[in-house]
Each structure stands twice: as C-alpha cells, then as structure tokens.
C-alpha cells in the first residue's frame, strides 16, 4: 500500500485533504401581505406565512456555527409543511394527505394555511419561540430527478455542473477566521461526503456507540509505522499530519465529555439523537468547530408512504427528536448556530398507484437557530393549480437553494459577497438572499 492509497483508506480519496475516521466503524422573496393561493371549484383562500413576535438578540460566545443535515432520498416536503388550507392538496392525495389540524393525526397548524406533520411535534416549541422556519417551494433550478446527480449538485453548490471537484462547505472554510486548530469541520459518518470534499481538513465522527472507541490508527505501533512515511513537506504529508491532529483532538474531546456525562448519570439517547447530542456537546465545548454535516437516509417513499402515521411519520419522528437533541445539547451555542435541513428534490404533487410519491422538484428547506427570525414560512408560494405545477406534476421551485445558503453564509457566518462568488460560483449572490432571517 503506497502513501496515497493509505490516505484513501483513511477517507481522503480524491479530496486533497485527509478525513480521518473516528471510532471503528432564483432569488428568494419574503411576501408582503397575503398571497393568493390555488383555487378550485371547492373554494378559495389566502396564504398565511406567519407573523413572529419581535424578540431581542440572544447572546452566545460569538463564534458562528453552521450544521447541515441532508435528507438523502428526497423527503416529501408537501407532507412535511402541509398546505392544509388548499383543497387541491387533498384531492391529489386521497390516501396520503395529512389530515387538517384538529382531526386525528392531523397537521400541527403553523399559519392557518400551512401546518407541520404531526410526527414533528418535538420541533413545535422552536416554531413557537421563533427559532424554527421553513423556506417552501425551494430547491435546485436543475430539473434532474436522479438522486445521485441532484445530491451532487446540491453538495457542490453548482447545479448542472459535473466537473466541480470540491464541496461548498469545504470552500467556505477558505473564508473562516484563522483558527489554532485543525478541527473546524466534522462529518457525522464514516464516508467522506461531497459537501466536505476539498483541500481543507475535516474529521469523520462515527455514528452510534462506536464513535468513542479507538480504531487501529489510534494504536501507537501504527503511528510509529506511518508517521515517518509522512514526515516531508508535500501535500500528502501535510494532509496526514493535519488529519491526525484533528483526530486526536476530536477523540480527546469526545471521551472527556462522555466521561463527564457518565459521572452525571445521564445516558445518551438512542438512534439519531445519540449522534446529534454528541455533536451538539462537541460544538458547544469547542467554538473552533464551526461546520458540521450529517446525512440521514430513508426518504424515497415510492410505496406506502402513509399520511399522519406510517412510513414517513416513522422517519420524521426520530429526525425531530434528533434535531431537538442537537439544539438542546448546543446549549448557549445554539444562539450562535444555524441548522439547515435540505433534500435533493421534492416529490410529485399527486400520489401514485402504490400509496406513495415519485421523484419531484420543489421542496421545503428547514432552518433552526437561536437567533433565527423563525415562526415564519419564507419564500414565494407558487400554488398547486395545474398550470402552477412544474411540468404539470411537481411543486415548482421559486427559491434557489443557494439563495438561502448565501443569506445564511453572509448574515450568520459573516462571509463577504466576494467570497460567496467563490463558494457558489456561477451564482450571483448579492441581494438575492432571503432578507431578515435573523434577529
């Protein structure tokens, strides 16, 4: 095994950086006033976007952080943020529509027109406190219905471009303040995601209980073998040394905090919450960790999707619990954090013959943060009439996902307009972001 192959074994294949495994294994518009919604023979109504109460800026430690949660498989945004005020929604989904608020397993009303899937009840407190928001009818301007291709476009930040080698979250690290630490970004998982590929170092944090266990590379005898091989000054040598330094720092922080938890008699929760709680504690205790990424699968609901209960509900419930655990464990650092939940595309407006939905287009992005101006649905709602649908079958995209990311990057992560043009090339940022996202 040569040196480059060894780095690939560690998880740095093709990136120019070393991702060391831990353990074993268009323009967004905020509508002014009410907007007309789709009309049908059953009546008409008005869209309500929410009116959050003013609140003061909450203080944190001053180190802005961003966590990106990617729902792989294309979650059904119309059953996440439910347009229960439009009868066309119920006509198109006779067996999978989430019932209206007040009915059994019905949506949790947000604005009088939109509601939240009942399985997301653990997040309602954040909506009510103004720390949760959604950008509906958002997504990629590219019309690909391929999971792999659409995910790649969103993670590189260059829709329609197959040649981009690095991810936008890695490019963002070029513009973060200098840190006396190699540990500025964490991926929760064992595989290097496209979004973090690039020349900057990131650390892989294994999922579950394996995260705190040392692996082969932690053993001193292996360090004695490999350290001399990377003692030079070329890119591979630097990648190895930076990656190992990041790994050692991460492992030390994990184990010290795990020990503190055990001493306090507070066991970790199960499933996704275990990983998000651990990530929250890491980011709270070390303000030098600015970026994190977490992917969750299981959203490709072609068959038996369910409505307020069933398959989709069974996926959303632990996700909601996990996000709430992340926010809780961030503690005061939640005031300096924005959490972005996104998916490669949405699903068809009409249910299919198998009680599910197929690959669509527009979706809903989720935003959480201590100083987010939440309690509001952002974006321009296109309606659900036949002429308003994308290709006559999907929710249209009226907000480019990069508009949201540019706003978060500029106003929360303090990235300049000039830098945004490098992070999201071929996309003119400037005034195209979503305004007034933070208090």
Coordinates of C-alpha atoms in Angstrom, one line a residue:
X1 CA 0.0 0.0 0.0
X2 CA 1.6 3.3 -1.0
X3 CA 1.0 6.6 0.8
X4 CA -1.8 7.9 -1.4
X5 CA -3.6 4.6 -1.1
X6 CA -3.3 4.8 2.7
X7 CA -4.9 8.2 2.7
X8 CA -7.7 6.8 0.6
X9 CA -8.1 4.1 3.3
X10 CA -8.4 6.9 5.9
X11 CA -11.1 8.6 3.8
X12 CA -9.3 11.3 1.9
X13 CA -9.7 9.8 -1.6
X14 CA -9.6 12.4 -4.3
X15 CA -10.0 15.3 -2.0
X16 CA -6.5 16.6 -1.3
X17 CA -7.4 16.5 2.4
X18 CA -7.4 13.8 4.9
X19 CA -10.8 12.9 6.5
X20 CA -9.8 10.7 9.4
X21 CA -12.4 8.3 10.7
X22 CA -13.3 8.3 14.3
X23 CA -14.0 5.0 16.0
X24 CA -14.5 1.8 14.2
X25 CA -16.7 2.0 12.1
X26 CA -33.7 32.2 -8.3
X27 CA -34.0 34.7 -5.7
X28 CA -36.0 34.3 -2.5
X29 CA -38.8 36.8 -1.8
X30 CA -40.5 37.3 1.5
X31 CA -44.1 38.0 0.6
X32 CA -45.5 41.3 1.8
X33 CA -49.0 40.6 3.0
X34 CA -51.1 37.7 2.0
X35 CA -50.6 35.9 -1.4
X36 CA -53.4 34.3 -3.4
X37 CA -53.3 30.5 -3.3
X38 CA -54.5 28.0 -5.8
X39 CA -58.2 28.0 -6.5
X40 CA -60.6 25.2 -7.3
X41 CA -64.3 24.6 -7.6
X42 CA -64.3 24.0 -3.9
X43 CA -63.5 27.5 -2.9
X44 CA -60.5 29.8 -2.4
X45 CA -58.5 31.2 0.4
X46 CA -55.4 33.2 1.3
X47 CA -51.9 32.1 2.2
X48 CA -50.6 32.9 5.7
X49 CA -46.9 33.0 6.2
X50 CA -46.7 33.6 9.9
X51 CA -46.0 36.7 12.0
X52 CA -43.3 36.1 14.5
X53 CA -43.3 38.3 17.6
X54 CA -40.3 40.6 17.9
X55 CA -37.6 39.4 20.3
X56 CA -34.1 40.6 21.3
X57 CA -30.9 39.1 20.0
X58 CA -29.7 36.3 22.3
X59 CA -26.1 36.3 23.3
X60 CA -23.8 33.3 22.7
X61 CA -20.0 33.0 22.6
X62 CA -19.7 34.9 19.3
X63 CA -18.4 32.1 17.2
X64 CA -20.9 31.5 14.3
X65 CA -21.6 27.8 13.5
X66 CA -23.5 26.0 10.8
X67 CA -24.8 22.5 10.8
X68 CA -26.2 21.0 7.5
X69 CA -28.5 18.0 7.7
X70 CA -29.1 16.3 4.4
X71 CA -32.1 14.1 3.9
X72 CA -31.0 11.6 1.2
X73 CA -33.7 10.1 -0.9
X74 CA -35.9 13.2 -1.4
X75 CA -38.2 13.8 1.5
X76 CA -41.8 14.8 0.7
X77 CA -41.9 18.5 1.6
X78 CA -45.6 18.7 0.9
X79 CA -46.3 16.3 3.8
X80 CA -43.7 18.0 6.0
X81 CA -45.0 21.5 5.7
X82 CA -48.6 20.8 4.7
X83 CA -50.7 23.2 2.7
X84 CA -53.8 22.1 4.6
X85 CA -55.6 25.3 3.5
X86 CA -55.8 24.2 -0.1
X87 CA -58.4 21.7 -1.1
X88 CA -56.3 20.7 -4.2
X89 CA -53.8 19.1 -1.8
X90 CA -56.5 16.7 -0.5
X91 CA -57.8 16.0 -4.0
X92 CA -54.4 15.0 -5.2
X93 CA -53.6 12.8 -2.3
X94 CA -56.7 10.9 -1.2
X95 CA -54.8 8.3 0.9
X96 CA -51.5 10.0 1.9
X97 CA -52.6 13.6 2.7
X98 CA -52.0 14.7 6.3
X99 CA -55.4 15.5 7.8
X100 CA -56.3 19.0 8.7
X101 CA -55.5 20.4 12.1
X102 CA -57.8 19.2 14.8
X103 CA -58.5 15.9 13.1
X104 CA -57.0 12.6 14.1
X105 CA -53.3 12.5 13.3
X106 CA -53.8 15.9 11.7
X107 CA -51.2 18.6 10.9
X108 CA -50.0 20.9 13.6
X109 CA -51.2 24.3 12.5
X110 CA -48.5 26.9 11.8
X111 CA -50.1 29.8 10.0
X112 CA -53.7 28.9 9.2
X113 CA -52.8 27.7 5.8
X114 CA -49.6 25.7 6.4
X115 CA -49.2 23.0 9.1
X116 CA -46.4 20.7 10.3
X117 CA -46.5 16.9 10.1
X118 CA -47.7 15.6 13.5
X119 CA -44.6 13.4 13.8
X120 CA -42.5 16.7 14.1
X121 CA -44.2 17.7 17.3
X122 CA -40.9 17.9 19.2
X123 CA -40.0 20.9 17.0
X124 CA -43.1 22.9 17.7
X125 CA -41.6 24.6 20.7
X126 CA -38.9 26.0 18.4
X127 CA -41.5 27.3 16.0
X128 CA -43.5 28.9 18.8
X129 CA -40.3 30.5 20.2
X130 CA -39.4 31.9 16.8
X131 CA -36.3 29.6 16.4
X132 CA -37.7 27.4 13.5
X133 CA -38.6 28.5 10.0
X134 CA -39.2 27.0 6.6
X135 CA -38.5 28.1 3.0
X136 CA -41.2 26.4 0.9
X137 CA -41.1 25.8 -2.8
X138 CA -37.3 25.9 -2.6
X139 CA -34.8 23.7 -4.4
X140 CA -32.4 23.4 -7.3
X141 CA -33.0 25.1 -10.6
X142 CA -31.7 21.9 -12.3
X143 CA -34.5 19.5 -13.2
X144 CA -32.6 16.3 -12.6
X145 CA -34.7 13.5 -11.0
X146 CA -31.6 11.4 -10.3
X147 CA -30.8 11.1 -6.6
X148 CA -27.1 10.8 -7.2
X149 CA -26.9 13.7 -9.6
X150 CA -29.2 16.0 -7.7
X151 CA -27.4 15.4 -4.4
X152 CA -24.1 16.0 -6.1
X153 CA -25.3 19.4 -7.4
X154 CA -26.5 20.5 -4.0
X155 CA -23.4 19.4 -2.2
X156 CA -21.0 21.1 -4.7
X157 CA -23.3 24.1 -5.0
X158 CA -23.1 24.1 -8.8
X159 CA -26.4 22.7 -10.3
X160 CA -25.9 21.3 -13.7
X161 CA -22.1 21.2 -13.5
X162 CA -20.5 17.7 -13.4
X163 CA -16.9 19.0 -13.1
X164 CA -16.9 20.6 -9.7
X165 CA -14.4 18.7 -7.6
X166 CA -15.0 20.2 -4.1
X167 CA -18.0 20.8 -1.9
X168 CA -19.4 24.2 -1.0
X169 CA -19.0 23.6 2.8
X170 CA -15.3 22.9 2.3
X171 CA -14.9 26.0 0.1
X172 CA -16.5 28.0 2.9
X173 CA -13.6 27.1 5.2
X174 CA -11.3 29.3 3.0
X175 CA -13.1 32.3 4.4
X176 CA -13.5 31.4 8.1
X177 CA -11.3 33.2 10.6
X178 CA -7.9 31.6 11.1
X179 CA -8.0 29.0 14.0
X180 CA -5.2 27.5 16.0
X181 CA -6.8 24.1 15.5
X182 CA -7.1 21.7 12.6
X183 CA -10.6 20.8 13.8
X184 CA -13.0 23.2 12.2
X185 CA -15.4 20.8 10.4
X186 CA -17.0 17.5 11.3
X187 CA -18.8 14.9 9.3
X188 CA -21.0 12.6 11.2
X189 CA -20.5 9.3 9.5
X190 CA -17.7 7.1 8.1
X191 CA -17.8 8.2 4.4
X192 CA -16.5 11.4 3.1
X193 CA -19.4 13.4 1.8
X194 CA -19.1 15.5 -1.4
X195 CA -20.1 18.7 0.5
X196 CA -16.9 18.4 2.6
X197 CA -14.5 17.2 -0.1
X198 CA -11.7 19.6 -0.8
X199 CA -8.3 20.7 0.4
X200 CA -9.4 21.5 4.0
X201 CA -9.3 19.0 6.8
X202 CA -12.5 17.6 8.2
X203 CA -12.9 14.9 10.8
X204 CA -15.2 11.9 10.5
X205 CA -17.2 11.2 13.6
X206 CA -18.5 7.6 13.6
X207 CA -22.2 7.1 14.4
X208 CA -23.6 5.3 17.4
X209 CA -21.6 3.9 20.3
X210 CA -18.6 3.2 18.0
X211 CA -17.8 6.9 18.0
X212 CA -15.9 6.9 21.2
X213 CA -13.9 3.7 20.6
X214 CA -10.3 3.9 19.3
X215 CA -9.5 2.3 16.0
X216 CA -6.4 0.7 14.5
X217 CA -4.8 4.1 13.6
X218 CA -5.0 5.2 17.3
X219 CA -2.6 2.5 18.4
X220 CA 1.0 3.8 19.0
X221 CA 2.5 1.0 17.0
X222 CA 0.7 2.1 13.8
X223 CA 1.8 5.7 14.4
X224 CA 5.4 4.5 14.6
X225 CA 5.0 2.8 11.2
X226 CA 3.2 5.6 9.3
X227 CA 4.5 8.8 10.9
X228 CA 7.9 8.5 9.2
X229 CA 6.3 8.0 5.8
X230 CA 4.6 11.4 6.0
X231 CA 7.5 13.4 7.5
X232 CA 8.1 15.6 4.5
X233 CA 6.6 18.9 3.2
X234 CA 4.4 17.9 0.3
X235 CA 0.6 17.9 0.2
X236 CA 0.2 14.3 1.3
X237 CA 2.5 14.8 4.3
X238 CA 0.6 17.9 5.4
X239 CA -2.8 16.1 4.9
X240 CA -1.7 13.2 7.0
X241 CA -0.3 15.4 9.9
X242 CA -3.3 17.8 9.9
X243 CA -5.8 14.9 9.8
X244 CA -4.1 13.0 12.6
X245 CA -4.0 16.2 14.7
X246 CA -7.7 16.8 14.1
X247 CA -8.5 13.2 15.0
X248 CA -6.5 13.3 18.3
X249 CA -8.2 16.5 19.3
X250 CA -11.7 15.2 18.5
X251 CA -11.1 11.9 20.3
X252 CA -9.9 13.7 23.4
X253 CA -12.9 16.0 23.5
X254 CA -15.4 13.2 22.9
X255 CA -14.0 10.9 25.6
X256 CA -13.7 13.7 28.2
X257 CA -17.3 14.8 27.7
X258 CA -18.5 11.2 27.6
X259 CA -16.9 10.6 30.9
X260 CA -18.5 13.7 32.4
X261 CA -21.9 12.5 31.2
X262 CA -21.4 9.1 32.8
X263 CA -20.4 10.8 36.0
X264 CA -23.6 12.8 35.9
X265 CA -25.7 9.7 35.4
X266 CA -27.2 11.0 32.1
X267 CA -27.1 8.2 29.4
X268 CA -27.0 9.0 25.8
X269 CA -30.3 8.7 23.9
X270 CA -30.7 6.0 21.3
X271 CA -30.6 6.3 17.5
X272 CA -30.1 9.6 15.7
X273 CA -30.4 11.5 19.0
X274 CA -27.2 9.8 20.2
X275 CA -25.2 11.3 17.3
X276 CA -26.8 14.7 17.3
X277 CA -26.5 15.1 21.1
X278 CA -22.8 14.2 20.9
X279 CA -22.3 16.6 18.0
X280 CA -24.0 19.4 20.0
X281 CA -21.8 18.9 23.0
X282 CA -18.7 18.9 20.9
X283 CA -19.6 22.2 19.2
X284 CA -20.7 23.7 22.5
X285 CA -17.4 23.0 24.2
X286 CA -15.1 23.9 21.3
X287 CA -16.1 27.1 19.5
X288 CA -13.3 26.4 17.0
X289 CA -15.6 23.8 15.4
X290 CA -17.6 25.9 13.0
X291 CA -19.1 23.5 10.5
X292 CA -20.8 20.1 10.7
X293 CA -22.6 17.8 8.3
X294 CA -25.0 14.9 8.9
X295 CA -26.8 12.8 6.3
X296 CA -30.0 10.8 7.1
X297 CA -31.4 8.3 4.6
X298 CA -34.7 6.6 4.1
X299 CA -36.9 9.3 2.4
X300 CA -37.5 7.7 -1.0
X301 CA -41.2 6.8 -0.3
X302 CA -42.4 5.3 -3.6
X303 CA -44.6 2.8 -1.8
X304 CA -46.8 3.0 1.3
X305 CA -45.7 6.5 2.3
X306 CA -48.5 7.0 4.8
X307 CA -50.1 10.2 6.0
X308 CA -50.1 11.4 9.6
X309 CA -48.9 7.9 10.5
X310 CA -47.0 5.3 8.6
X311 CA -43.6 5.1 6.9
X312 CA -42.9 8.8 6.5
X313 CA -44.1 9.5 10.0
X314 CA -41.7 6.8 11.3
X315 CA -38.8 8.6 9.7
X316 CA -39.8 12.1 10.7
X317 CA -40.3 11.3 14.4
X318 CA -36.6 10.3 15.2
X319 CA -35.4 13.1 13.0
X320 CA -37.4 15.6 15.0
X321 CA -36.1 14.1 18.3
X322 CA -32.6 14.2 16.9
X323 CA -32.8 17.9 15.9
X324 CA -34.3 18.8 19.2
X325 CA -31.4 16.9 21.0
X326 CA -28.9 18.8 18.9
X327 CA -30.4 22.2 19.7
X328 CA -30.6 21.3 23.4
X329 CA -27.1 20.0 23.7
X330 CA -25.6 23.0 21.9
X331 CA -26.8 25.0 25.0
X332 CA -25.9 28.7 24.8
X333 CA -24.0 27.9 21.5
X334 CA -27.4 27.4 19.9
X335 CA -27.6 31.2 19.8
X336 CA -24.6 31.2 17.5
X337 CA -25.7 28.3 15.4
X338 CA -27.9 27.8 12.3
X339 CA -29.1 24.3 11.4
X340 CA -30.1 23.8 7.8
X341 CA -32.1 20.7 6.7
X342 CA -32.3 20.1 3.0
X343 CA -33.0 17.3 0.5
X344 CA -32.1 16.8 -3.2
X345 CA -35.6 17.4 -4.6
X346 CA -39.2 17.1 -3.6
X347 CA -41.8 14.5 -4.6
X348 CA -44.7 14.5 -7.0
X349 CA -47.8 16.5 -6.1
X350 CA -50.2 13.6 -6.7
X351 CA -49.8 10.3 -5.0
X352 CA -49.0 7.3 -7.2
X353 CA -50.8 3.9 -7.5
X354 CA -48.7 2.4 -4.7
X355 CA -49.7 4.8 -2.0
X356 CA -46.5 6.7 -2.4
X357 CA -44.9 9.6 -4.3
X358 CA -42.3 9.7 -7.1
X359 CA -39.4 12.0 -7.7
X360 CA -40.4 15.6 -8.0
X361 CA -38.9 19.1 -7.9
X362 CA -39.8 21.8 -5.3
X363 CA -39.4 21.1 -1.6
X364 CA -39.1 22.8 1.7
X365 CA -35.8 23.8 3.5
X366 CA -35.9 23.8 7.3
X367 CA -34.0 26.4 9.4
X368 CA -33.3 26.3 13.1
X369 CA -31.3 28.7 15.3
X370 CA -31.3 30.6 18.5
X371 CA -31.3 34.0 16.7
X372 CA -33.2 32.9 13.6
X373 CA -36.3 35.1 12.8
X374 CA -38.5 32.0 12.8
X375 CA -42.1 31.3 13.3
X376 CA -42.5 32.1 9.6
X377 CA -42.7 30.5 6.2
X378 CA -40.2 32.2 3.8
X379 CA -40.3 32.1 0.0
X380 CA -42.9 32.7 -2.7
X381 CA -45.7 30.1 -2.7
X382 CA -46.5 29.2 -6.3
X383 CA -49.8 27.4 -5.7
X384 CA -51.0 24.0 -6.6
X385 CA -53.1 24.5 -9.7
X386 CA -52.2 22.5 -12.8
X387 CA -50.6 25.5 -14.5
X388 CA -48.6 26.4 -11.4
X389 CA -47.0 22.9 -11.1
X390 CA -43.6 22.1 -12.6
X391 CA -44.1 20.1 -15.7
X392 CA -47.7 19.7 -14.6
X393 CA -46.7 17.3 -11.8
X394 CA -44.5 18.8 -9.1
X395 CA -44.3 21.7 -6.7
X396 CA -42.4 24.5 -8.5
X397 CA -39.2 25.9 -7.3
X398 CA -39.4 29.6 -6.7
X399 CA -36.4 29.9 -4.3
X400 CA -33.0 28.7 -5.4
X401 CA -31.4 26.7 -2.5
X402 CA -28.3 28.8 -3.0
X403 CA -30.3 32.0 -2.2
X404 CA -30.9 30.6 1.3
X405 CA -27.4 29.3 1.8
X406 CA -26.0 32.7 0.6
X407 CA -28.1 34.5 3.2
X408 CA -27.0 32.2 6.0
X409 CA -23.4 32.4 4.9
X410 CA -23.4 36.2 4.7
X411 CA -25.5 37.2 7.6
X412 CA -24.7 34.4 10.0
X413 CA -21.2 33.1 9.0
X414 CA -20.1 36.6 8.1
X415 CA -18.9 35.7 4.6
X416 CA -18.4 38.6 2.2
X417 CA -20.2 38.9 -1.2
X418 CA -16.9 38.5 -2.9
X419 CA -16.3 35.2 -1.1
X420 CA -19.8 34.0 -1.8
X421 CA -19.0 34.2 -5.5
X422 CA -16.2 31.7 -4.9
X423 CA -18.3 29.4 -2.6
X424 CA -21.2 29.4 -5.0
X425 CA -19.6 30.0 -8.4
X426 CA -21.9 30.9 -11.4
X427 CA -24.5 32.2 -9.0
X428 CA -24.8 35.9 -8.4
X429 CA -25.4 36.3 -4.7
X430 CA -25.7 40.0 -3.7
X431 CA -29.2 40.9 -2.9
X432 CA -30.7 37.6 -3.9
X433 CA -30.7 36.1 -0.4
X434 CA -33.7 35.7 1.9
X435 CA -33.8 39.0 3.8
X436 CA -34.3 39.5 7.6
X437 CA -33.6 35.9 8.6
X438 CA -32.0 36.8 11.9
X439 CA -33.0 39.0 14.9

